[in-house]
PDB file of C-alpha atoms in Angstrom:
ATOM      1  CA  ASP N   1       0.000   0.000   0.000  1.00 66.00           C
ATOM      2  CA  VAL N   2       1.065   3.532  -0.733  1.00 61.00           C
ATOM      3  CA  LYS N   3       1.957   5.436   2.329  1.00 91.00           C
ATOM      4  CA  VAL N   4       1.870   9.170   2.700  1.00 96.00           C
ATOM      5  CA  THR N   5       3.437  10.241   5.960  1.00 96.00           C
ATOM      6  CA  GLN N   6       3.065  13.653   7.503  1.00 96.00           C
ATOM      7  CA  SER N   7       5.679  14.500  10.081  1.00 88.00           C
ATOM      8  CA  SER N   8       3.406  15.837  12.811  1.00 91.00           C
ATOM      9  CA  ARG N   9      -0.147  15.016  13.832  1.00 94.00           C
ATOM     10  CA  TYR N  10      -0.568  18.119  15.990  1.00 96.00           C
ATOM     11  CA  LEU N  11       1.363  21.386  16.020  1.00 97.00           C
ATOM     12  CA  VAL N  12       0.983  24.556  18.045  1.00 98.00           C
ATOM     13  CA  LYS N  13       2.871  27.601  16.800  1.00 97.00           C
ATOM     14  CA  ARG N  14       2.977  31.260  17.665  1.00 98.00           C
ATOM     15  CA  THR N  15       1.880  34.070  15.370  1.00 98.00           C
ATOM     16  CA  GLY N  16       4.764  35.189  13.172  1.00 97.00           C
ATOM     17  CA  GLU N  17       6.692  31.929  13.390  1.00 97.00           C
ATOM     18  CA  LYS N  18       7.939  30.180  10.264  1.00 97.00           C
ATOM     19  CA  VAL N  19       6.315  26.753  10.109  1.00 97.00           C
ATOM     20  CA  PHE N  20       7.386  23.720   8.101  1.00 97.00           C
ATOM     21  CA  LEU N  21       5.003  20.863   7.388  1.00 97.00           C
ATOM     22  CA  GLU N  22       6.669  17.806   5.911  1.00 96.00           C
ATOM     23  CA  CYS N  23       5.161  15.102   3.748  1.00 97.00           C
ATOM     24  CA  VAL N  24       6.821  11.955   2.404  1.00 97.00           C
ATOM     25  CA  GLN N  25       5.382   9.314   0.076  1.00 95.00           C
ATOM     26  CA  ASP N  26       6.969   5.940  -0.549  1.00 93.00           C
ATOM     27  CA  MET N  27       5.583   4.808  -3.911  1.00 84.00           C
ATOM     28  CA  ASP N  28       7.413   7.012  -6.405  1.00 88.00           C
ATOM     29  CA  HIS N  29       4.320   9.081  -7.200  1.00 88.00           C
ATOM     30  CA  GLU N  30       4.836  11.992  -9.541  1.00 88.00           C
ATOM     31  CA  ASN N  31       2.164  14.248  -8.117  1.00 90.00           C
ATOM     32  CA  MET N  32       1.933  15.705  -4.661  1.00 93.00           C
ATOM     33  CA  PHE N  33      -0.578  18.119  -3.202  1.00 94.00           C
ATOM     34  CA  TRP N  34      -1.211  20.204  -0.122  1.00 97.00           C
ATOM     35  CA  TYR N  35      -4.792  20.879   0.962  1.00 97.00           C
ATOM     36  CA  ARG N  36      -6.261  22.548   3.973  1.00 97.00           C
ATOM     37  CA  GLN N  37      -9.543  21.343   5.432  1.00 96.00           C
ATOM     38  CA  ASP N  38     -11.908  23.618   7.299  1.00 93.00           C
ATOM     39  CA  PRO N  39     -15.464  22.843   8.490  1.00 87.00           C
ATOM     40  CA  GLY N  40     -18.047  23.636   5.840  1.00 84.00           C
ATOM     41  CA  LEU N  41     -15.410  24.480   3.234  1.00 88.00           C
ATOM     42  CA  GLY N  42     -14.235  21.029   2.242  1.00 89.00           C
ATOM     43  CA  LEU N  43     -10.682  20.590   1.030  1.00 94.00           C
ATOM     44  CA  ARG N  44      -9.023  23.554  -0.627  1.00 94.00           C
ATOM     45  CA  LEU N  45      -5.872  23.199  -2.699  1.00 93.00           C
ATOM     46  CA  ILE N  46      -2.923  25.281  -1.567  1.00 96.00           C
ATOM     47  CA  TYR N  47      -0.070  24.126  -3.837  1.00 95.00           C
ATOM     48  CA  PHE N  48       0.767  21.123  -5.937  1.00 93.00           C
ATOM     49  CA  SER N  49       3.752  19.673  -7.724  1.00 93.00           C
ATOM     50  CA  TYR N  50       4.067  17.385 -10.747  1.00 88.00           C
ATOM     51  CA  ASP N  51       7.802  16.902 -10.541  1.00 87.00           C
ATOM     52  CA  VAL N  52      10.922  17.625  -8.546  1.00 90.00           C
ATOM     53  CA  LYS N  53      11.587  21.352  -8.186  1.00 85.00           C
ATOM     54  CA  MET N  54       8.295  22.083  -9.876  1.00 88.00           C
ATOM     55  CA  LYS N  55       5.400  23.791  -8.103  1.00 92.00           C
ATOM     56  CA  GLU N  56       2.135  25.377  -9.051  1.00 91.00           C
ATOM     57  CA  LYS N  57      -0.276  27.510  -7.088  1.00 93.00           C
ATOM     58  CA  GLY N  58      -3.586  26.066  -6.103  1.00 91.00           C
ATOM     59  CA  ASP N  59      -6.693  27.982  -5.139  1.00 90.00           C
ATOM     60  CA  ILE N  60      -5.448  29.539  -1.880  1.00 94.00           C
ATOM     61  CA  PRO N  61      -1.641  29.953  -2.055  1.00 96.00           C
ATOM     62  CA  GLU N  62      -1.405  33.263  -0.204  1.00 96.00           C
ATOM     63  CA  GLY N  63       0.771  33.052   2.889  1.00 96.00           C
ATOM     64  CA  TYR N  64       2.235  29.682   1.884  1.00 98.00           C
ATOM     65  CA  SER N  65       5.156  28.390  -0.110  1.00 97.00           C
ATOM     66  CA  VAL N  66       6.347  24.876  -0.947  1.00 97.00           C
ATOM     67  CA  SER N  67       9.509  22.993  -1.676  1.00 96.00           C
ATOM     68  CA  ARG N  68      10.073  19.763  -3.577  1.00 95.00           C
ATOM     69  CA  GLU N  69      13.770  18.961  -3.673  1.00 93.00           C
ATOM     70  CA  LYS N  70      13.240  15.202  -3.895  1.00 95.00           C
ATOM     71  CA  LYS N  71      10.479  13.253  -5.598  1.00 93.00           C
ATOM     72  CA  GLU N  72       9.246  11.644  -2.393  1.00 95.00           C
ATOM     73  CA  ARG N  73       9.148  14.785  -0.251  1.00 96.00           C
ATOM     74  CA  PHE N  74       6.873  17.826  -0.483  1.00 97.00           C
ATOM     75  CA  SER N  75       7.100  20.506   2.160  1.00 97.00           C
ATOM     76  CA  LEU N  76       4.607  23.237   2.962  1.00 98.00           C
ATOM     77  CA  ILE N  77       5.980  26.410   4.490  1.00 98.00           C
ATOM     78  CA  LEU N  78       4.051  29.066   6.329  1.00 97.00           C
ATOM     79  CA  GLU N  79       6.366  32.046   6.051  1.00 94.00           C
ATOM     80  CA  SER N  80       4.837  33.951   8.974  1.00 97.00           C
ATOM     81  CA  ALA N  81       2.070  32.018  10.662  1.00 97.00           C
ATOM     82  CA  SER N  82      -1.183  33.800  11.376  1.00 98.00           C
ATOM     83  CA  THR N  83      -4.234  32.741  13.370  1.00 97.00           C
ATOM     84  CA  ASN N  84      -6.317  32.363  10.191  1.00 97.00           C
ATOM     85  CA  GLN N  85      -3.959  29.568   9.158  1.00 98.00           C
ATOM     86  CA  THR N  86      -5.190  27.431  12.029  1.00 98.00           C
ATOM     87  CA  SER N  87      -6.516  24.405  10.181  1.00 97.00           C
ATOM     88  CA  MET N  88      -6.106  20.730   9.285  1.00 97.00           C
ATOM     89  CA  TYR N  89      -3.454  20.326   6.597  1.00 98.00           C
ATOM     90  CA  LEU N  90      -3.592  17.284   4.369  1.00 98.00           C
ATOM     91  CA  CYS N  91      -0.895  16.103   2.013  1.00 97.00           C
ATOM     92  CA  ALA N  92      -1.790  13.804  -0.878  1.00 95.00           C
ATOM     93  CA  SER N  93      -0.050  12.040  -3.719  1.00 93.00           C
ATOM     94  CA  SER N  94      -1.166  10.397  -6.942  1.00 90.00           C
ATOM     95  CA  ARG N  95       0.655   8.354  -9.544  1.00 82.00           C
ATOM     96  CA  VAL N  96      -0.885   9.750 -12.700  1.00 70.00           C
ATOM     97  CA  ARG N  97      -0.417  13.297 -13.913  1.00 63.00           C
ATOM     98  CA  THR N  98      -3.749  13.437 -15.722  1.00 61.00           C
ATOM     99  CA  GLY N  99      -5.596  12.954 -12.467  1.00 59.00           C
ATOM    100  CA  THR N 100      -7.151   9.672 -13.520  1.00 67.00           C
ATOM    101  CA  ALA N 101      -6.041   7.882 -10.382  1.00 77.00           C
ATOM    102  CA  GLY N 102      -7.263   8.382  -6.854  1.00 88.00           C
ATOM    103  CA  TYR N 103      -5.326  10.431  -4.374  1.00 92.00           C
ATOM    104  CA  THR N 104      -3.703   8.892  -1.311  1.00 93.00           C
ATOM    105  CA  PHE N 105      -3.842  11.181   1.670  1.00 96.00           C
ATOM    106  CA  GLY N 106      -1.657  11.413   4.726  1.00 97.00           C
ATOM    107  CA  SER N 107      -3.162  11.414   8.200  1.00 96.00           C
ATOM    108  CA  GLY N 108      -3.091  15.191   8.391  1.00 97.00           C
ATOM    109  CA  THR N 109      -1.469  17.809  10.596  1.00 97.00           C
ATOM    110  CA  ARG N 110      -3.743  19.831  12.826  1.00 97.00           C
ATOM    111  CA  LEU N 111      -2.038  23.193  13.152  1.00 98.00           C
ATOM    112  CA  THR N 112      -3.050  25.719  15.771  1.00 98.00           C
ATOM    113  CA  VAL N 113      -1.571  29.207  15.576  1.00 98.00           C
ATOM    114  CA  VAL N 114      -1.853  31.174  18.795  1.00 97.00           C
TER     115      VAL N 114
ATOM    116  CA  GLY U   1     -12.636  28.969 -11.396  1.00 68.00           C
ATOM    117  CA  GLN U   2     -14.182  25.572 -11.220  1.00 72.00           C
ATOM    118  CA  GLN U   3     -16.642  25.030  -8.392  1.00 86.00           C
ATOM    119  CA  VAL U   4     -18.051  21.789  -7.065  1.00 91.00           C
ATOM    120  CA  MET U   5     -21.116  22.063  -4.867  1.00 94.00           C
ATOM    121  CA  GLN U   6     -22.268  19.198  -2.693  1.00 95.00           C
ATOM    122  CA  ILE U   7     -25.571  18.772  -0.855  1.00 96.00           C
ATOM    123  CA  PRO U   8     -26.735  18.221   1.760  1.00 96.00           C
ATOM    124  CA  GLN U   9     -24.079  19.409   4.183  1.00 95.00           C
ATOM    125  CA  TYR U  10     -25.456  17.165   6.933  1.00 96.00           C
ATOM    126  CA  GLN U  11     -27.624  14.058   6.918  1.00 97.00           C
ATOM    127  CA  HIS U  12     -28.903  12.146   9.913  1.00 97.00           C
ATOM    128  CA  VAL U  13     -30.485   8.760   9.273  1.00 97.00           C
ATOM    129  CA  GLN U  14     -31.682   5.798  11.269  1.00 97.00           C
ATOM    130  CA  GLU U  15     -29.746   2.625  10.694  1.00 97.00           C
ATOM    131  CA  GLY U  16     -31.322   0.791   7.781  1.00 97.00           C
ATOM    132  CA  GLU U  17     -32.506   3.912   5.978  1.00 98.00           C
ATOM    133  CA  ASP U  18     -31.074   4.945   2.630  1.00 98.00           C
ATOM    134  CA  PHE U  19     -28.817   7.947   2.071  1.00 97.00           C
ATOM    135  CA  THR U  20     -27.960  10.033  -0.978  1.00 98.00           C
ATOM    136  CA  THR U  21     -25.517  12.881  -1.498  1.00 98.00           C
ATOM    137  CA  TYR U  22     -25.411  15.009  -4.633  1.00 98.00           C
ATOM    138  CA  CYS U  23     -22.587  16.793  -6.347  1.00 97.00           C
ATOM    139  CA  ASN U  24     -22.854  19.534  -9.000  1.00 97.00           C
ATOM    140  CA  SER U  25     -20.106  21.201 -10.954  1.00 94.00           C
ATOM    141  CA  SER U  26     -20.099  24.605 -12.596  1.00 89.00           C
ATOM    142  CA  THR U  27     -18.150  23.133 -15.523  1.00 90.00           C
ATOM    143  CA  THR U  28     -18.045  19.847 -17.404  1.00 92.00           C
ATOM    144  CA  LEU U  29     -15.839  17.328 -15.662  1.00 91.00           C
ATOM    145  CA  SER U  30     -13.432  14.879 -17.239  1.00 89.00           C
ATOM    146  CA  ASN U  31     -13.916  12.570 -14.280  1.00 90.00           C
ATOM    147  CA  ILE U  32     -15.294  12.557 -10.777  1.00 94.00           C
ATOM    148  CA  GLN U  33     -13.982  10.811  -7.706  1.00 95.00           C
ATOM    149  CA  TRP U  34     -15.568   9.999  -4.370  1.00 97.00           C
ATOM    150  CA  TYR U  35     -13.830   9.843  -1.006  1.00 97.00           C
ATOM    151  CA  LYS U  36     -14.869   8.856   2.498  1.00 98.00           C
ATOM    152  CA  GLN U  37     -13.408  10.391   5.628  1.00 97.00           C
ATOM    153  CA  ARG U  38     -14.141   8.648   8.916  1.00 97.00           C
ATOM    154  CA  PRO U  39     -14.354  10.841  12.030  1.00 95.00           C
ATOM    155  CA  GLY U  40     -10.806  11.769  13.037  1.00 92.00           C
ATOM    156  CA  GLY U  41      -9.402  10.222   9.876  1.00 94.00           C
ATOM    157  CA  HIS U  42      -8.262  11.309   6.470  1.00 96.00           C
ATOM    158  CA  PRO U  43     -10.058  11.055   3.106  1.00 97.00           C
ATOM    159  CA  VAL U  44      -9.867   7.630   1.509  1.00 96.00           C
ATOM    160  CA  PHE U  45     -10.464   7.106  -2.201  1.00 95.00           C
ATOM    161  CA  LEU U  46     -13.597   5.106  -2.976  1.00 97.00           C
ATOM    162  CA  ILE U  47     -14.131   5.219  -6.729  1.00 96.00           C
ATOM    163  CA  GLN U  48     -13.718   7.145  -9.957  1.00 94.00           C
ATOM    164  CA  LEU U  49     -16.286   7.684 -12.704  1.00 95.00           C
ATOM    165  CA  VAL U  50     -15.211   8.734 -16.164  1.00 93.00           C
ATOM    166  CA  LYS U  51     -17.936   8.059 -18.723  1.00 94.00           C
ATOM    167  CA  SER U  52     -21.121  10.015 -19.276  1.00 96.00           C
ATOM    168  CA  GLY U  53     -24.029   8.241 -17.555  1.00 97.00           C
ATOM    169  CA  GLU U  54     -21.720   5.774 -15.836  1.00 97.00           C
ATOM    170  CA  VAL U  55     -23.054   3.799 -12.862  1.00 98.00           C
ATOM    171  CA  LYS U  56     -20.817   1.811 -10.544  1.00 97.00           C
ATOM    172  CA  LYS U  57     -21.632  -0.230  -7.476  1.00 97.00           C
ATOM    173  CA  GLN U  58     -19.638  -1.228  -4.439  1.00 96.00           C
ATOM    174  CA  LYS U  59     -21.797  -3.477  -2.283  1.00 96.00           C
ATOM    175  CA  ARG U  60     -24.434  -1.117  -0.818  1.00 98.00           C
ATOM    176  CA  LEU U  61     -22.951   1.990  -2.475  1.00 98.00           C
ATOM    177  CA  THR U  62     -24.097   3.149  -5.917  1.00 98.00           C
ATOM    178  CA  PHE U  63     -22.275   5.924  -7.748  1.00 98.00           C
ATOM    179  CA  GLN U  64     -23.642   7.748 -10.778  1.00 98.00           C
ATOM    180  CA  PHE U  65     -22.137  10.246 -13.199  1.00 97.00           C
ATOM    181  CA  GLY U  66     -24.587  12.461 -15.044  1.00 97.00           C
ATOM    182  CA  GLU U  67     -25.113  12.429 -18.779  1.00 96.00           C
ATOM    183  CA  ALA U  68     -23.734  15.952 -19.100  1.00 95.00           C
ATOM    184  CA  LYS U  69     -20.783  15.079 -16.837  1.00 95.00           C
ATOM    185  CA  LYS U  70     -21.616  17.984 -14.538  1.00 95.00           C
ATOM    186  CA  ASN U  71     -23.254  16.129 -11.681  1.00 96.00           C
ATOM    187  CA  SER U  72     -22.874  12.963  -9.695  1.00 98.00           C
ATOM    188  CA  SER U  73     -24.479  11.146  -6.801  1.00 98.00           C
ATOM    189  CA  LEU U  74     -23.642   8.580  -4.172  1.00 98.00           C
ATOM    190  CA  HIS U  75     -26.450   6.425  -2.804  1.00 98.00           C
ATOM    191  CA  ILE U  76     -26.091   4.103   0.168  1.00 98.00           C
ATOM    192  CA  THR U  77     -28.748   1.460   0.623  1.00 98.00           C
ATOM    193  CA  ALA U  78     -29.676   0.341   4.141  1.00 98.00           C
ATOM    194  CA  THR U  79     -27.112   2.372   6.035  1.00 98.00           C
ATOM    195  CA  GLN U  80     -25.065   0.828   8.807  1.00 97.00           C
ATOM    196  CA  THR U  81     -23.230   2.500  11.692  1.00 96.00           C
ATOM    197  CA  THR U  82     -19.980   1.787   9.870  1.00 97.00           C
ATOM    198  CA  ASP U  83     -21.091   4.203   7.128  1.00 98.00           C
ATOM    199  CA  VAL U  84     -20.699   7.264   9.374  1.00 98.00           C
ATOM    200  CA  GLY U  85     -18.298   9.878   8.129  1.00 97.00           C
ATOM    201  CA  THR U  86     -17.941  12.629   5.583  1.00 97.00           C
ATOM    202  CA  TYR U  87     -18.365  11.835   1.910  1.00 98.00           C
ATOM    203  CA  PHE U  88     -16.612  14.066  -0.589  1.00 96.00           C
ATOM    204  CA  CYS U  89     -16.954  14.286  -4.304  1.00 96.00           C
ATOM    205  CA  ALA U  90     -14.042  15.709  -6.265  1.00 94.00           C
ATOM    206  CA  GLY U  91     -13.834  16.549  -9.927  1.00 91.00           C
ATOM    207  CA  ILE U  92     -11.333  17.447 -12.571  1.00 84.00           C
ATOM    208  CA  GLY U  93     -12.441  19.969 -15.146  1.00 73.00           C
ATOM    209  CA  GLY U  94     -11.069  20.621 -18.608  1.00 62.00           C
ATOM    210  CA  THR U  95      -8.806  23.476 -17.578  1.00 58.00           C
ATOM    211  CA  SER U  96      -7.601  22.073 -14.277  1.00 55.00           C
ATOM    212  CA  TYR U  97      -5.430  19.317 -15.647  1.00 60.00           C
ATOM    213  CA  GLY U  98      -4.781  16.760 -12.945  1.00 67.00           C
ATOM    214  CA  LYS U  99      -6.085  18.949 -10.119  1.00 77.00           C
ATOM    215  CA  LEU U 100      -9.043  17.789  -8.102  1.00 86.00           C
ATOM    216  CA  THR U 101     -11.584  20.312  -6.875  1.00 89.00           C
ATOM    217  CA  PHE U 102     -13.424  18.997  -3.839  1.00 92.00           C
ATOM    218  CA  GLY U 103     -16.984  19.576  -2.809  1.00 93.00           C
ATOM    219  CA  GLN U 104     -17.731  20.707   0.730  1.00 93.00           C
ATOM    220  CA  GLY U 105     -18.649  17.189   1.788  1.00 95.00           C
ATOM    221  CA  THR U 106     -21.728  15.602   3.334  1.00 96.00           C
ATOM    222  CA  ILE U 107     -21.470  14.557   6.974  1.00 97.00           C
ATOM    223  CA  LEU U 108     -23.460  11.376   7.524  1.00 98.00           C
ATOM    224  CA  THR U 109     -24.619  10.357  10.981  1.00 98.00           C
ATOM    225  CA  VAL U 110     -26.272   6.972  11.431  1.00 97.00           C
ATOM    226  CA  HIS U 111     -28.343   6.422  14.556  1.00 95.00           C
ATOM    227  CA  PRO U 112     -28.546   2.784  15.732  1.00 91.00           C
TER     228      PRO U 112
END
């Protein structure tokens, strides 16, 4: 089974801190995604990547950046955390660039910014 | 941009009753996927529909893709307590190559 591992299950950070969320997948998937999940809003795409060192903005990229130095690892960076970035962050990967395969999600990181 | 609307937001049923959630897109979709998220868990891929009018079944779950490829539904027959969770539809439109847009999800509660 494909595994997508997110480094932390829960995080508490202070306003203004730089926050790194790490995601690693073990099945050589090309595509990786970062979503945030908020009640009533579903999953919203922050950034995605189709290849190493490649990144594209999703629907809500403001306040975030990403890094993909290796195929298996996709990092989400909150440059200066704010309270409105308190959320559940979900990383996902898929093996097919055209989107014709299901996504595999990690267990999520619940981030609280105080 | 592409929008995917899902209704209802909440559904409470008695065990044994049927359940349906509906998904509508503002644009024609190349495919639609369905996911289930158990309470405290993460979304898990259930199925993908690609063809216009396609119907697929997984035991008590029936998935349909509309003829115009702009809407979809998930129907659960005779719900069980193990069906509780949030069901998401997610679609890929013509201009969002490879990117899924998720609906808001339907939270299903099953009372024993």
